mmCIF file with all atom_site columns, C-alpha atoms in Angstrom:
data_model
loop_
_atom_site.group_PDB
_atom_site.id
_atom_site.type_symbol
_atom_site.label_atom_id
_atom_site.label_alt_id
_atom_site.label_comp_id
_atom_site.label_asym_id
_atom_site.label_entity_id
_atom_site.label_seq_id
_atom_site.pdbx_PDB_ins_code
_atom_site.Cartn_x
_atom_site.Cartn_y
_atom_site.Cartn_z
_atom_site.occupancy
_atom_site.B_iso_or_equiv
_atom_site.pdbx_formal_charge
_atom_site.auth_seq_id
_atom_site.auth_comp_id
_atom_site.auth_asym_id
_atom_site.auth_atom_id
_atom_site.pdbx_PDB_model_num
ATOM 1   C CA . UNK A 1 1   ? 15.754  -5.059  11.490  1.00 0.00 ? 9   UNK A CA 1
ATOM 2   C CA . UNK A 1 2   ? 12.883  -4.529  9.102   1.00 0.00 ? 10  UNK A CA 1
ATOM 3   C CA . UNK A 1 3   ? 10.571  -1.327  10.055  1.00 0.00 ? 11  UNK A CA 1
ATOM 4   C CA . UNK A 1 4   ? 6.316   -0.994  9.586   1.00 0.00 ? 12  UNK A CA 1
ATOM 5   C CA . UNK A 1 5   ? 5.221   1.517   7.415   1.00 0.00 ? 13  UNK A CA 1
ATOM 6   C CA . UNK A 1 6   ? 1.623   3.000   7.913   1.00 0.00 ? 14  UNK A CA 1
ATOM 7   C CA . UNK A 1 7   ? -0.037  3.807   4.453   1.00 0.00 ? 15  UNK A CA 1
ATOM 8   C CA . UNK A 1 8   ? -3.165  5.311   3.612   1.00 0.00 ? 16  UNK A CA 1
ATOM 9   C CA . UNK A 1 9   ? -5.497  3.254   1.342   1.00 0.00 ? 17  UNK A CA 1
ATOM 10  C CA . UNK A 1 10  ? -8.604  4.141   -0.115  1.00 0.00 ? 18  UNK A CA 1
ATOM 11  C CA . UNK A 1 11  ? -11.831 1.821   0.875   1.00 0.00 ? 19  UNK A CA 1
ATOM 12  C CA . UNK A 1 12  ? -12.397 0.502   -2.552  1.00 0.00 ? 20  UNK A CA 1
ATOM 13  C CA . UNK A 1 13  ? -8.595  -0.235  -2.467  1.00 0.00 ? 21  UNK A CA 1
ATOM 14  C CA . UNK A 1 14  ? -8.489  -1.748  0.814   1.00 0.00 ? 22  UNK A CA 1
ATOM 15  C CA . UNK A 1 15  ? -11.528 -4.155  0.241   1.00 0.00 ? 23  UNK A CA 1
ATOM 16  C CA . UNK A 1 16  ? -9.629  -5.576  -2.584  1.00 0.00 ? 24  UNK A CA 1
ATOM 17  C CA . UNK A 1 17  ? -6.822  -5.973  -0.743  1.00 0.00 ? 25  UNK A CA 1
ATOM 18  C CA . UNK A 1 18  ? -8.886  -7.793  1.843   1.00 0.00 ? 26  UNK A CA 1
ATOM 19  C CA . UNK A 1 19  ? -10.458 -9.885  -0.373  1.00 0.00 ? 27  UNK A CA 1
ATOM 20  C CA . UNK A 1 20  ? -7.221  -11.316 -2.211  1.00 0.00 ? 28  UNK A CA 1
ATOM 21  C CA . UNK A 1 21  ? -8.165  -9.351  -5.627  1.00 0.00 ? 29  UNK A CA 1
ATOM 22  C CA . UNK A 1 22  ? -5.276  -6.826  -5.565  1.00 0.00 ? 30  UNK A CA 1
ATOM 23  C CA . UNK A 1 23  ? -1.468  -8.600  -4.456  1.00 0.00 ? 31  UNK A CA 1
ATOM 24  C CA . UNK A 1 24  ? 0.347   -5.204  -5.162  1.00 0.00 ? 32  UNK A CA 1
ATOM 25  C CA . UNK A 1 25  ? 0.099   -1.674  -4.114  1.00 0.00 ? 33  UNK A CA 1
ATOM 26  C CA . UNK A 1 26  ? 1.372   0.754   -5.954  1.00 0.00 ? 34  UNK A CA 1
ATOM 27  C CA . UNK A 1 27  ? 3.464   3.637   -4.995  1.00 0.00 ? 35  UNK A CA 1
ATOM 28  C CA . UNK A 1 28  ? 5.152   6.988   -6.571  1.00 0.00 ? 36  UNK A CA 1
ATOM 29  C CA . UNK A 1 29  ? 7.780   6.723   -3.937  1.00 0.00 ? 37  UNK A CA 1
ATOM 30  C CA . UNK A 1 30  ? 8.856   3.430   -1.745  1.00 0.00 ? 38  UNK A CA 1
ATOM 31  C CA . UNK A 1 31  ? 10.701  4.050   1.569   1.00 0.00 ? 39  UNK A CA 1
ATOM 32  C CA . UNK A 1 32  ? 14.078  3.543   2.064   1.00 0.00 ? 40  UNK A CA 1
ATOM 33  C CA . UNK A 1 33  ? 14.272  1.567   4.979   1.00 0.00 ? 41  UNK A CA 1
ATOM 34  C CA . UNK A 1 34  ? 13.715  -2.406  4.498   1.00 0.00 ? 42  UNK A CA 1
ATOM 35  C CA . UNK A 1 35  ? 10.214  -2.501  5.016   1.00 0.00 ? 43  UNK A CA 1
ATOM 36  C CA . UNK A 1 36  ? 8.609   -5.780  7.159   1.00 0.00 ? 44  UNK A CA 1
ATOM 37  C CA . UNK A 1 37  ? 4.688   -4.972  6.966   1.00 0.00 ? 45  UNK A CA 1
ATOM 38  C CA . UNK A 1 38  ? 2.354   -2.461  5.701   1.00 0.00 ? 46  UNK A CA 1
ATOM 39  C CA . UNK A 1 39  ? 0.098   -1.182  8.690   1.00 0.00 ? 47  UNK A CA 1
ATOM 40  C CA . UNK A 1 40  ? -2.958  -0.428  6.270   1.00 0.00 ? 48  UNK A CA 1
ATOM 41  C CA . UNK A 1 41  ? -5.011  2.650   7.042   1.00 0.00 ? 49  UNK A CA 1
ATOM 42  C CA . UNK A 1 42  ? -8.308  2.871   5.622   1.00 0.00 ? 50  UNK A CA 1
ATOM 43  C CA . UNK A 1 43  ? -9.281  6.426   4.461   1.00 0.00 ? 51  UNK A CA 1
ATOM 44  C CA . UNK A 1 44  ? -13.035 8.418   4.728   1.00 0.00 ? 52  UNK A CA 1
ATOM 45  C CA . UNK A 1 45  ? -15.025 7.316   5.750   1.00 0.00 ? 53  UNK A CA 1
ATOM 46  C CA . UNK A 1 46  ? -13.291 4.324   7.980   1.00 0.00 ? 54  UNK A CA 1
ATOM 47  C CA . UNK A 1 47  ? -10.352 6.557   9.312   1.00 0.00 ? 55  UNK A CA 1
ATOM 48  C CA . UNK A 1 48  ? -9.416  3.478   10.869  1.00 0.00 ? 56  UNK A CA 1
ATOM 49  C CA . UNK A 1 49  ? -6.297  0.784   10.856  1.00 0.00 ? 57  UNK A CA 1
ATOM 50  C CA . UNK A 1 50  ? -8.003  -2.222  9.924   1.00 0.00 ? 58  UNK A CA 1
ATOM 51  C CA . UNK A 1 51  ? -5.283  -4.453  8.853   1.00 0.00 ? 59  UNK A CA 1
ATOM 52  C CA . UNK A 1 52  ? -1.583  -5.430  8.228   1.00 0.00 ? 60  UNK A CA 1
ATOM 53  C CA . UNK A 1 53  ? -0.084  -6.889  5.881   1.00 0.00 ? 61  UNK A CA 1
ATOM 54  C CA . UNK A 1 54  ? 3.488   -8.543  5.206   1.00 0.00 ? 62  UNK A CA 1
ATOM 55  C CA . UNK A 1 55  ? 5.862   -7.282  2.425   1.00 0.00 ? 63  UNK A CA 1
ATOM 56  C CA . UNK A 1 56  ? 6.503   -10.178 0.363   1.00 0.00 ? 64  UNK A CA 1
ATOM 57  C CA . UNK A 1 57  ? 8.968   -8.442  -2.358  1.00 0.00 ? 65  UNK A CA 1
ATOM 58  C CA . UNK A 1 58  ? 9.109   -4.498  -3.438  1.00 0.00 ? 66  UNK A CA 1
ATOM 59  C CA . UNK A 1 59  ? 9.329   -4.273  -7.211  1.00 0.00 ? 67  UNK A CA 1
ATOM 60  C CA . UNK A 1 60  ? 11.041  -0.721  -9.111  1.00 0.00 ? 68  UNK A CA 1
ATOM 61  C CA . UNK A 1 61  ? 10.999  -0.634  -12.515 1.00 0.00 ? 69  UNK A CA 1
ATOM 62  C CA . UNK A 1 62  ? 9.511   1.612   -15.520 1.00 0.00 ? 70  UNK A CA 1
ATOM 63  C CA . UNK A 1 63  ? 5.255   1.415   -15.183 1.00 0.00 ? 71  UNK A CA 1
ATOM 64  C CA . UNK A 1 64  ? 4.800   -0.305  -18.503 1.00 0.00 ? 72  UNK A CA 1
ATOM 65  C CA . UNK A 1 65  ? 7.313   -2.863  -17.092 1.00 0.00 ? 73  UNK A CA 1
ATOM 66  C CA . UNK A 1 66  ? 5.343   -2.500  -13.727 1.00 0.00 ? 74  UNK A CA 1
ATOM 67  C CA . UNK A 1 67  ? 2.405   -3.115  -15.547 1.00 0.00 ? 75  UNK A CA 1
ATOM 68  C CA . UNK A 1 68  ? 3.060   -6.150  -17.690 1.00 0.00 ? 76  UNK A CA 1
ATOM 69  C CA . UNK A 1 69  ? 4.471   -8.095  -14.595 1.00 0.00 ? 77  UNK A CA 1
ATOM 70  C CA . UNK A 1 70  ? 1.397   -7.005  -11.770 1.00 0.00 ? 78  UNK A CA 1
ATOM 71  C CA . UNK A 1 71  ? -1.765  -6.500  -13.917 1.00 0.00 ? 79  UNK A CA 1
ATOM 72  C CA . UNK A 1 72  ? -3.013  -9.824  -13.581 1.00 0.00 ? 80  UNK A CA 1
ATOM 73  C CA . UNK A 1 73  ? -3.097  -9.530  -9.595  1.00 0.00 ? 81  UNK A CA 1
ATOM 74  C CA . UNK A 1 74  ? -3.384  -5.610  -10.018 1.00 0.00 ? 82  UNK A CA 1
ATOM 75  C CA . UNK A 1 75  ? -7.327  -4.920  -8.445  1.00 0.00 ? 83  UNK A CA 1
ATOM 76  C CA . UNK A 1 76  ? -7.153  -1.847  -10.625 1.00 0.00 ? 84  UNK A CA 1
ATOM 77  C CA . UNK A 1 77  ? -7.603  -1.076  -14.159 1.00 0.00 ? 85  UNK A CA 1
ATOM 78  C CA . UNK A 1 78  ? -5.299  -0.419  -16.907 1.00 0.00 ? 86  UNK A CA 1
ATOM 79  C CA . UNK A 1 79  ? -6.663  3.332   -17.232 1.00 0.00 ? 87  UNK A CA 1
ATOM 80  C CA . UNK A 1 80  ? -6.241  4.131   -13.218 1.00 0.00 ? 88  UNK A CA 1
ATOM 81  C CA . UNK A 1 81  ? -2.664  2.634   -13.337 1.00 0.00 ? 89  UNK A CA 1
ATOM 82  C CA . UNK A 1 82  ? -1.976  4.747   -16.322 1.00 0.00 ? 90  UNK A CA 1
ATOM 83  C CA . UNK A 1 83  ? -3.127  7.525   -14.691 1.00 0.00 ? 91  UNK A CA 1
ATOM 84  C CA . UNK A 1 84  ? -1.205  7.533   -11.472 1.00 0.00 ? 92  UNK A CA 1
ATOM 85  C CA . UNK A 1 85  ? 1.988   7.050   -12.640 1.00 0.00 ? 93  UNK A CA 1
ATOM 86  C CA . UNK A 1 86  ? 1.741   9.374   -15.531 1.00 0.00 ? 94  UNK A CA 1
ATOM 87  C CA . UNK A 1 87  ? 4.940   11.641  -16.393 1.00 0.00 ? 95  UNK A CA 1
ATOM 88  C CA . UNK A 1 88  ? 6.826   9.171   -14.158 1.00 0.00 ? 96  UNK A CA 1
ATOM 89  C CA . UNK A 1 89  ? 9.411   6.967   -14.901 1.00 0.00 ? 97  UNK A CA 1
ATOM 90  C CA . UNK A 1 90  ? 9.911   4.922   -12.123 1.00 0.00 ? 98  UNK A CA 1
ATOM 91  C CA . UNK A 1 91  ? 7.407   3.089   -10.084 1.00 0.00 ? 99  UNK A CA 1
ATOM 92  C CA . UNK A 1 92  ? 7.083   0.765   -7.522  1.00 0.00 ? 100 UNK A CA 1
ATOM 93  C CA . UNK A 1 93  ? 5.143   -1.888  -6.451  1.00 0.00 ? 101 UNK A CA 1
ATOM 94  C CA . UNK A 1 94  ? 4.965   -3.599  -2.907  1.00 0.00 ? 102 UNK A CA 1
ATOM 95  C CA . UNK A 1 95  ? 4.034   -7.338  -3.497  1.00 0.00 ? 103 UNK A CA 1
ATOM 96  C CA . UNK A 1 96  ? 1.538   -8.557  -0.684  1.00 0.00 ? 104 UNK A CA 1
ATOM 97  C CA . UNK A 1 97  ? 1.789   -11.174 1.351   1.00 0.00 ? 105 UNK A CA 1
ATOM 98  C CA . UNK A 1 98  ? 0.029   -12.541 4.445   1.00 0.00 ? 106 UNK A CA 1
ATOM 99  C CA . UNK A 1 99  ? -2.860  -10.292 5.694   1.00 0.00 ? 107 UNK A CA 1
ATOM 100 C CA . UNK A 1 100 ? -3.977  -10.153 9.158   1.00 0.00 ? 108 UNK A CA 1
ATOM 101 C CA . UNK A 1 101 ? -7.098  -8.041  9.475   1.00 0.00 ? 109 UNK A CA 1
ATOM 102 C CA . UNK A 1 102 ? -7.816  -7.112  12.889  1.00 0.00 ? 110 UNK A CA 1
ATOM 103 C CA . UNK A 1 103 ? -11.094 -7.643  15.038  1.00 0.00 ? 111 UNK A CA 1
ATOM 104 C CA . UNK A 1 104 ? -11.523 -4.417  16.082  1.00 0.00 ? 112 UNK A CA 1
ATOM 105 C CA . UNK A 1 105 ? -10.451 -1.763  13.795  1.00 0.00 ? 113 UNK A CA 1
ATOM 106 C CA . UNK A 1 106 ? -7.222  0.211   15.407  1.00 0.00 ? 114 UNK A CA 1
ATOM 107 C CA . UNK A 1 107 ? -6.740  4.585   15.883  1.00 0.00 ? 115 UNK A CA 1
ATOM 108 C CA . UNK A 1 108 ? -3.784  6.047   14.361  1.00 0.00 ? 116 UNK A CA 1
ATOM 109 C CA . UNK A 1 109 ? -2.536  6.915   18.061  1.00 0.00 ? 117 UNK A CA 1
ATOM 110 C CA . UNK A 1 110 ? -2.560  3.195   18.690  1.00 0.00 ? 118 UNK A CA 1
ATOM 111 C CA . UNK A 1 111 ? 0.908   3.298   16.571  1.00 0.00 ? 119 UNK A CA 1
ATOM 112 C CA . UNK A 1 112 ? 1.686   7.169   17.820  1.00 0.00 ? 120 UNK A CA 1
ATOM 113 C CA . UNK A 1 113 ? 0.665   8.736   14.769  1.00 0.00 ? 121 UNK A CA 1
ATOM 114 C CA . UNK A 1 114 ? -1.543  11.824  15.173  1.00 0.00 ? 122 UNK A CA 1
ATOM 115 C CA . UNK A 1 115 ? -2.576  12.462  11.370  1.00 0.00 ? 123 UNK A CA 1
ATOM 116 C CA . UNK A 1 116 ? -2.868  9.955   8.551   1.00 0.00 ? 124 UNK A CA 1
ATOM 117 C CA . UNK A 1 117 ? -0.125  9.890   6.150   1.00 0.00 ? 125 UNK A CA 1
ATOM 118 C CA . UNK A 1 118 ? 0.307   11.638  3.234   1.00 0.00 ? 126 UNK A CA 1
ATOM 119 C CA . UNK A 1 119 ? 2.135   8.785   1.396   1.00 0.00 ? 127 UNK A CA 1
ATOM 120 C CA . UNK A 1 120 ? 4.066   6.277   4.527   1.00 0.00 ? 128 UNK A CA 1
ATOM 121 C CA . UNK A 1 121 ? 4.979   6.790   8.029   1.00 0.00 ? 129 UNK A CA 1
ATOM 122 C CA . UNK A 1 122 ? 7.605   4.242   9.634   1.00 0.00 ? 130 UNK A CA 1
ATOM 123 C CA . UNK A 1 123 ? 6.015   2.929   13.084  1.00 0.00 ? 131 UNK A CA 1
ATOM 124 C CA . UNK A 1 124 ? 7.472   0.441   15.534  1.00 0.00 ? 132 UNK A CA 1
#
């Protein structure tokens, strides 16, 4: 069975998420389980759960490799991918797929989760 992960998204990142601009979020680390949906928590100033999204594919490969085959539905630039995977050699991508934002913006205790994550938290 495929779990939810909550992850912690920056407004600017979330928006273009929202709006279709960025397909992939990127990740240093990619959990281990098979993952279903991304619960998407939207940091300062929202501190809110605004909207899910389904995992259509999770990509792992070297970042220039990353690069070449997500910058064109990235929502970032060049420089800021550069710079958060620097000094790594592995990175990962979680392609997105069907977003359901939700009316009313959602607590972390809604999904039992007392603090925001640092990088995922599985949820039921």
């Amino acid at each position: 069975m495929k779990k939810n992960i909550v992850i912690s998204i920056k407004p600017m990142h979330v928006k273009n998420i929202l709006n279709g601009t960025k397909k992939f979020e990127y990740r240093k680390k990619a959990a281990k389980k098979d993952i279903g949906k991304i619960i998407i928590y939207e940091t300062t100033p929202v501190k809110k759960i605004v909207a899910e999204v389904e995992i259509a594919d999770v990509l792992m490969m070297a970042p220039e490799d990353l690069w070449k085959e997500t910058q064109a539905e990235s929502g970032i630039t060049k420089d800021y991918f550069a710079s958060y995977f620097k000094n790594r050699k592995v990175a990962y991508a979680y392609r997105l797929g069907k977003i359901k934002i939700f009316d009313e913006p959602k607590e972390l205790i809604d999904f039992g989760l007392r603090v925001a994550p640092q990088s995922f938290a599985y949820v039921k």
